[in-house]
Amino acid sequence: MTITTPLTRMLDVKHPILLAAMDLVADARLTRVVSQAGGFGILGGGYGDADWLGRELPKLVEAREASPFRFGVGFITWGLARQPELLDLTLAAKPDAVWLSFGDPEPFAGKIKAAGARLICQVQSVEMARDAVAKGADIIVAQGSEAGGHGASRGTFALVPAVVDAVGDRAIVVAAGGVADGRGLAAALMLGAQGVVLGTRLYASQEAAGHGAAKERIVAASGDDTVRGLIFDISRQNVWPAPFTGRCLVNAHAERWSGREVALMQNIATEAPRYQAAREAGDFDIAAVIAGEAAGLVREVLPAATIVTEIVETAEALLANGQGGPVSLGAV
């Protein structure tokens, strides 16, 4: 069995599952494995580390030449705006899509689409979705507040159908935030989305480039063990503009400074080096584990291919008892 949606047809993949473009965590290995499992892997270019991209993109190109698969590359849009040459580096690798989040996609949309790649834009509101579609987005990722990392205030369950209604047939909508199993995929399809993005669940995979201790913390966490705020951004001296805040697992550092963000800023000369040292050492009592509320649905660290397969199988069984928009179930 397989789940076919407009998303799978547009991207020419088997399963309506996208790997979240997690900064540095979604490396070439995880991207490849998700794609080879039938999903759509997206390399996490993040703020734009030229050296890292220069290492990871050739790995994907080489693997694709040996055994074809489809993949995308994701960026934080204002990071790409500071280094627009990274888009040329990316497009030279001939990705099938480019994912842009948190910023104006218009300066890059024309070049991306002229290269034959699909434009994926992640949004956190209906107005952002309308704007992205007007600027050429083929796929809209409607990201709810449950998601790990940066986001805004709208919850996934209400945001997704609102974006679906606003976008209509001008773009494909994908749900992100709080999805970690087949129930989430089935629910997203019933809401009118054509697929889902997996972040936290695939962070806790064997192939993800995250620290092993971070993955174990995700497994141990409940959905109540996350917090959305500014503490980890202040600590690494990278505060984002409103309305965006960051969600991560609660740790000793977050508890120490919760409600005392001004004091943290006043002590940043000592706290920033301390935080950076903790990141390098894998000390997650201080450094943040960027994960969302779906952590409470993660029971163990598994191979990424197993995660993708199990989610689809569960969703298939649930969808067999109902219908969720233009979804068809058929034998492989």
C-alpha positions as a Python dict, from the first residue, in 0.01 Angstrom:
ca = {
    (1, 'M'): (0, 0, 0),
    (2, 'T'): (98, 361, -47),
    (3, 'I'): (-53, 703, 14),
    (4, 'T'): (-66, 918, -296),
    (5, 'T'): (-137, 1291, -273),
    (6, 'P'): (-67, 1595, -491),
    (7, 'L'): (253, 1636, -287),
    (8, 'T'): (386, 1292, -376),
    (9, 'R'): (300, 1351, -739),
    (10, 'M'): (465, 1693, -751),
    (11, 'L'): (786, 1573, -587),
    (12, 'D'): (771, 1227, -749),
    (13, 'V'): (813, 1043, -419),
    (14, 'K'): (638, 746, -264),
    (15, 'H'): (537, 890, 73),
    (16, 'P'): (396, 1233, 172),
    (17, 'I'): (668, 1289, 431),
    (18, 'L'): (926, 1568, 423),
    (19, 'L'): (1236, 1582, 638),
    (20, 'A'): (1247, 1915, 821),
    (21, 'A'): (1540, 2127, 707),
    (22, 'M'): (1697, 2113, 1054),
    (23, 'D'): (2007, 2331, 1065),
    (24, 'L'): (2311, 2098, 1043),
    (25, 'V'): (2116, 1806, 1198),
    (26, 'A'): (1963, 1717, 861),
    (27, 'D'): (2294, 1636, 692),
    (28, 'A'): (2356, 1449, 369),
    (29, 'R'): (2328, 1109, 533),
    (30, 'L'): (1988, 1171, 692),
    (31, 'T'): (1862, 1346, 379),
    (32, 'R'): (1964, 1052, 162),
    (33, 'V'): (1816, 788, 391),
    (34, 'V'): (1479, 963, 418),
    (35, 'S'): (1464, 1000, 40),
    (36, 'Q'): (1566, 642, -23),
    (37, 'A'): (1292, 532, 219),
    (38, 'G'): (1037, 699, -6),
    (39, 'G'): (1007, 1036, 165),
    (40, 'F'): (1162, 1365, 57),
    (41, 'G'): (1486, 1449, 234),
    (42, 'I'): (1584, 1813, 277),
    (43, 'L'): (1939, 1913, 361),
    (44, 'G'): (1945, 2159, 651),
    (45, 'G'): (2144, 2454, 519),
    (46, 'G'): (2019, 2676, 801),
    (47, 'Y'): (2186, 3014, 826),
    (48, 'G'): (2427, 2922, 548),
    (49, 'D'): (2759, 2759, 636),
    (50, 'A'): (2948, 2756, 306),
    (51, 'D'): (3208, 2502, 421),
    (52, 'W'): (2941, 2264, 551),
    (53, 'L'): (2736, 2291, 231),
    (54, 'G'): (3053, 2240, 29),
    (55, 'R'): (3102, 1908, 208),
    (56, 'E'): (2743, 1784, 224),
    (57, 'L'): (2610, 1869, -122),
    (58, 'P'): (2872, 1661, -308),
    (59, 'K'): (2781, 1362, -89),
    (60, 'L'): (2422, 1385, -207),
    (61, 'V'): (2521, 1431, -570),
    (62, 'E'): (2751, 1129, -557),
    (63, 'A'): (2489, 912, -386),
    (64, 'R'): (2223, 1018, -636),
    (65, 'E'): (2447, 924, -927),
    (66, 'A'): (2493, 577, -780),
    (67, 'S'): (2122, 526, -707),
    (68, 'P'): (1878, 803, -809),
    (69, 'F'): (1664, 974, -546),
    (70, 'R'): (1511, 1317, -500),
    (71, 'F'): (1608, 1576, -241),
    (72, 'G'): (1584, 1941, -143),
    (73, 'V'): (1796, 2198, 37),
    (74, 'G'): (1664, 2433, 304),
    (75, 'F'): (1773, 2777, 425),
    (76, 'I'): (1674, 3042, 673),
    (77, 'T'): (1590, 3308, 419),
    (78, 'W'): (1761, 3605, 577),
    (79, 'G'): (2075, 3397, 623),
    (80, 'L'): (2071, 3320, 252),
    (81, 'A'): (2020, 3691, 181),
    (82, 'R'): (2356, 3760, 347),
    (83, 'Q'): (2527, 3499, 128),
    (84, 'P'): (2329, 3479, -197),
    (85, 'E'): (2614, 3292, -363),
    (86, 'L'): (2511, 2988, -160),
    (87, 'L'): (2201, 2957, -375),
    (88, 'D'): (2423, 2921, -682),
    (89, 'L'): (2624, 2653, -501),
    (90, 'T'): (2300, 2476, -412),
    (91, 'L'): (2142, 2494, -756),
    (92, 'A'): (2460, 2359, -914),
    (93, 'A'): (2381, 2034, -729),
    (94, 'K'): (2043, 2023, -907),
    (95, 'P'): (1814, 1975, -607),
    (96, 'D'): (1450, 1902, -676),
    (97, 'A'): (1334, 2172, -434),
    (98, 'V'): (1461, 2460, -224),
    (99, 'W'): (1299, 2528, 114),
    (100, 'L'): (1296, 2888, 244),
    (101, 'S'): (1184, 2987, 594),
    (102, 'F'): (1154, 3315, 787),
    (103, 'G'): (1201, 3590, 534),
    (104, 'D'): (1104, 3722, 194),
    (105, 'P'): (1138, 3451, -73),
    (106, 'E'): (1089, 3690, -364),
    (107, 'P'): (1460, 3769, -430),
    (108, 'F'): (1530, 3398, -477),
    (109, 'A'): (1209, 3257, -622),
    (110, 'G'): (1283, 3334, -985),
    (111, 'K'): (1627, 3175, -984),
    (112, 'I'): (1503, 2867, -800),
    (113, 'K'): (1216, 2805, -1039),
    (114, 'A'): (1427, 2885, -1346),
    (115, 'A'): (1661, 2606, -1234),
    (116, 'G'): (1370, 2362, -1242),
    (117, 'A'): (1341, 2326, -864),
    (118, 'R'): (1020, 2354, -666),
    (119, 'L'): (996, 2638, -414),
    (120, 'I'): (890, 2534, -64),
    (121, 'C'): (805, 2817, 177),
    (122, 'Q'): (746, 2761, 547),
    (123, 'V'): (494, 2998, 703),
    (124, 'Q'): (334, 3056, 1042),
    (125, 'S'): (21, 3251, 947),
    (126, 'V'): (-243, 3276, 677),
    (127, 'E'): (-107, 3611, 561),
    (128, 'M'): (243, 3466, 525),
    (129, 'A'): (95, 3182, 319),
    (130, 'R'): (-85, 3419, 85),
    (131, 'D'): (231, 3625, 42),
    (132, 'A'): (446, 3319, -31),
    (133, 'V'): (202, 3190, -292),
    (134, 'A'): (192, 3531, -459),
    (135, 'K'): (572, 3518, -481),
    (136, 'G'): (583, 3177, -645),
    (137, 'A'): (573, 2910, -375),
    (138, 'D'): (477, 2566, -506),
    (139, 'I'): (451, 2411, -160),
    (140, 'I'): (347, 2585, 163),
    (141, 'V'): (459, 2435, 493),
    (142, 'A'): (211, 2550, 758),
    (143, 'Q'): (414, 2535, 1077),
    (144, 'G'): (232, 2526, 1409),
    (145, 'S'): (367, 2643, 1741),
    (146, 'E'): (417, 2283, 1857),
    (147, 'A'): (721, 2256, 1631),
    (148, 'G'): (1072, 2256, 1766),
    (149, 'G'): (1299, 2545, 1682),
    (150, 'H'): (1174, 2880, 1562),
    (151, 'G'): (810, 2950, 1500),
    (152, 'A'): (518, 3165, 1605),
    (153, 'S'): (200, 3129, 1808),
    (154, 'R'): (-65, 2952, 1597),
    (155, 'G'): (-127, 2584, 1668),
    (156, 'T'): (-101, 2329, 1388),
    (157, 'F'): (-455, 2193, 1416),
    (158, 'A'): (-619, 2531, 1351),
    (159, 'L'): (-352, 2679, 1125),
    (160, 'V'): (-340, 2403, 864),
    (161, 'P'): (-704, 2411, 748),
    (162, 'A'): (-702, 2791, 754),
    (163, 'V'): (-399, 2793, 524),
    (164, 'V'): (-557, 2525, 303),
    (165, 'D'): (-867, 2742, 264),
    (166, 'A'): (-661, 3054, 191),
    (167, 'V'): (-429, 2890, -61),
    (168, 'G'): (-687, 2689, -251),
    (169, 'D'): (-544, 2514, -553),
    (170, 'R'): (-260, 2763, -603),
    (171, 'A'): (-13, 2562, -396),
    (172, 'I'): (16, 2239, -202),
    (173, 'V'): (-5, 2265, 178),
    (174, 'V'): (201, 2050, 413),
    (175, 'A'): (159, 2037, 792),
    (176, 'A'): (447, 2084, 1037),
    (177, 'G'): (453, 2087, 1414),
    (178, 'G'): (355, 1809, 1651),
    (179, 'V'): (368, 1522, 1401),
    (180, 'A'): (565, 1216, 1507),
    (181, 'D'): (357, 912, 1412),
    (182, 'G'): (96, 783, 1172),
    (183, 'R'): (-187, 943, 1366),
    (184, 'G'): (-35, 1283, 1294),
    (185, 'L'): (-2, 1208, 923),
    (186, 'A'): (-359, 1082, 900),
    (187, 'A'): (-490, 1383, 1092),
    (188, 'A'): (-300, 1626, 871),
    (189, 'L'): (-447, 1468, 559),
    (190, 'M'): (-796, 1493, 708),
    (191, 'L'): (-732, 1863, 771),
    (192, 'G'): (-663, 1911, 401),
    (193, 'A'): (-284, 1902, 403),
    (194, 'Q'): (-116, 1685, 142),
    (195, 'G'): (167, 1565, 363),
    (196, 'V'): (368, 1634, 676),
    (197, 'V'): (708, 1753, 786),
    (198, 'L'): (899, 1547, 1042),
    (199, 'G'): (1155, 1729, 1254),
    (200, 'T'): (1177, 1614, 1616),
    (201, 'R'): (1095, 1252, 1525),
    (202, 'L'): (1375, 1233, 1270),
    (203, 'Y'): (1616, 1419, 1499),
    (204, 'A'): (1578, 1111, 1718),
    (205, 'S'): (1690, 880, 1439),
    (206, 'Q'): (2012, 685, 1413),
    (207, 'E'): (2127, 878, 1107),
    (208, 'A'): (2060, 1234, 1228),
    (209, 'A'): (2374, 1440, 1281),
    (210, 'G'): (2266, 1549, 1630),
    (211, 'H'): (2454, 1451, 1945),
    (212, 'G'): (2359, 1112, 2090),
    (213, 'A'): (2288, 1267, 2429),
    (214, 'A'): (2047, 1513, 2267),
    (215, 'K'): (1859, 1227, 2103),
    (216, 'E'): (1829, 1046, 2434),
    (217, 'R'): (1689, 1358, 2596),
    (218, 'I'): (1422, 1372, 2326),
    (219, 'V'): (1330, 1009, 2398),
    (220, 'A'): (1311, 1079, 2772),
    (221, 'A'): (1104, 1398, 2736),
    (222, 'S'): (730, 1445, 2747),
    (223, 'G'): (543, 1705, 2549),
    (224, 'D'): (534, 1916, 2866),
    (225, 'D'): (913, 1927, 2880),
    (226, 'T'): (951, 2190, 2610),
    (227, 'V'): (943, 2568, 2630),
    (228, 'R'): (906, 2841, 2370),
    (229, 'G'): (1096, 3162, 2431),
    (230, 'L'): (1413, 3363, 2376),
    (231, 'I'): (1659, 3211, 2621),
    (232, 'F'): (1863, 2997, 2384),
    (233, 'D'): (1871, 3272, 2123),
    (234, 'I'): (1991, 3528, 2376),
    (235, 'S'): (2249, 3280, 2504),
    (236, 'R'): (2401, 3231, 2161),
    (237, 'Q'): (2365, 3602, 2076),
    (238, 'N'): (2129, 3539, 1788),
    (239, 'V'): (1798, 3696, 1887),
    (240, 'W'): (1530, 3670, 1619),
    (241, 'P'): (1276, 3942, 1535),
    (242, 'A'): (913, 3923, 1645),
    (243, 'P'): (694, 3724, 1614),
    (244, 'F'): (943, 3437, 1616),
    (245, 'T'): (1058, 3253, 1926),
    (246, 'G'): (1235, 2921, 1969),
    (247, 'R'): (1109, 2594, 2120),
    (248, 'C'): (1351, 2358, 2290),
    (249, 'L'): (1361, 2106, 2574),
    (250, 'V'): (1359, 2253, 2922),
    (251, 'N'): (1697, 2221, 3094),
    (252, 'A'): (1880, 2372, 3390),
    (253, 'H'): (1989, 2675, 3187),
    (254, 'A'): (1633, 2748, 3072),
    (255, 'E'): (1501, 2710, 3426),
    (256, 'R'): (1772, 2938, 3564),
    (257, 'W'): (1688, 3223, 3328),
    (258, 'S'): (1314, 3177, 3276),
    (259, 'G'): (1148, 3513, 3340),
    (260, 'R'): (1492, 3671, 3376),
    (261, 'E'): (1577, 3730, 3011),
    (262, 'V'): (1682, 4089, 3076),
    (263, 'A'): (1926, 3970, 3341),
    (264, 'L'): (2058, 3712, 3096),
    (265, 'M'): (2125, 3988, 2844),
    (266, 'Q'): (2297, 4192, 3113),
    (267, 'N'): (2525, 3896, 3190),
    (268, 'I'): (2582, 3790, 2830),
    (269, 'A'): (2956, 3861, 2841),
    (270, 'T'): (2997, 3560, 3069),
    (271, 'E'): (2694, 3354, 2968),
    (272, 'A'): (2756, 3348, 2590),
    (273, 'P'): (3102, 3182, 2619),
    (274, 'R'): (2961, 2943, 2878),
    (275, 'Y'): (2677, 2849, 2643),
    (276, 'Q'): (2908, 2804, 2344),
    (277, 'A'): (3141, 2582, 2546),
    (278, 'A'): (2843, 2369, 2649),
    (279, 'R'): (2734, 2330, 2286),
    (280, 'E'): (3079, 2212, 2187),
    (281, 'A'): (3099, 1972, 2482),
    (282, 'G'): (2750, 1828, 2439),
    (283, 'D'): (2645, 1957, 2781),
    (284, 'F'): (2270, 1974, 2744),
    (285, 'D'): (2209, 2097, 3095),
    (286, 'I'): (2315, 2429, 2942),
    (287, 'A'): (2299, 2393, 2563),
    (288, 'A'): (1952, 2365, 2412),
    (289, 'V'): (1812, 2054, 2250),
    (290, 'I'): (1596, 2198, 1973),
    (291, 'A'): (1285, 1982, 1981),
    (292, 'G'): (910, 2023, 1974),
    (293, 'E'): (612, 1894, 2166),
    (294, 'A'): (615, 1576, 1956),
    (295, 'A'): (905, 1465, 2176),
    (296, 'G'): (640, 1312, 2398),
    (297, 'L'): (553, 1070, 2117),
    (298, 'V'): (911, 953, 2061),
    (299, 'R'): (982, 626, 2239),
    (300, 'E'): (1322, 527, 2101),
    (301, 'V'): (1595, 619, 1857),
    (302, 'L'): (1529, 424, 1537),
    (303, 'P'): (1663, 408, 1181),
    (304, 'A'): (1509, 689, 977),
    (305, 'A'): (1376, 444, 718),
    (306, 'T'): (1193, 252, 991),
    (307, 'I'): (1037, 573, 1119),
    (308, 'V'): (910, 669, 774),
    (309, 'T'): (775, 321, 701),
    (310, 'E'): (598, 281, 1035),
    (311, 'I'): (434, 624, 1012),
    (312, 'V'): (299, 551, 665),
    (313, 'E'): (174, 205, 761),
    (314, 'T'): (-11, 342, 1063),
    (315, 'A'): (-163, 627, 863),
    (316, 'E'): (-275, 385, 591),
    (317, 'A'): (-462, 176, 845),
    (318, 'L'): (-634, 482, 989),
    (319, 'L'): (-723, 629, 652),
    (320, 'A'): (-878, 301, 544),
    (321, 'N'): (-1166, 395, 773),
    (322, 'G'): (-1220, 745, 634),
    (323, 'Q'): (-1141, 992, 363),
    (324, 'G'): (-919, 1298, 391),
    (325, 'G'): (-932, 1516, 86),
    (326, 'P'): (-771, 1410, -243),
    (327, 'V'): (-593, 1106, -100),
    (328, 'S'): (-588, 768, -272),
    (329, 'L'): (-477, 434, -133),
    (330, 'G'): (-336, 184, -377),
    (331, 'A'): (-113, -121, -394),
    (332, 'V'): (257, -62, -456),
}
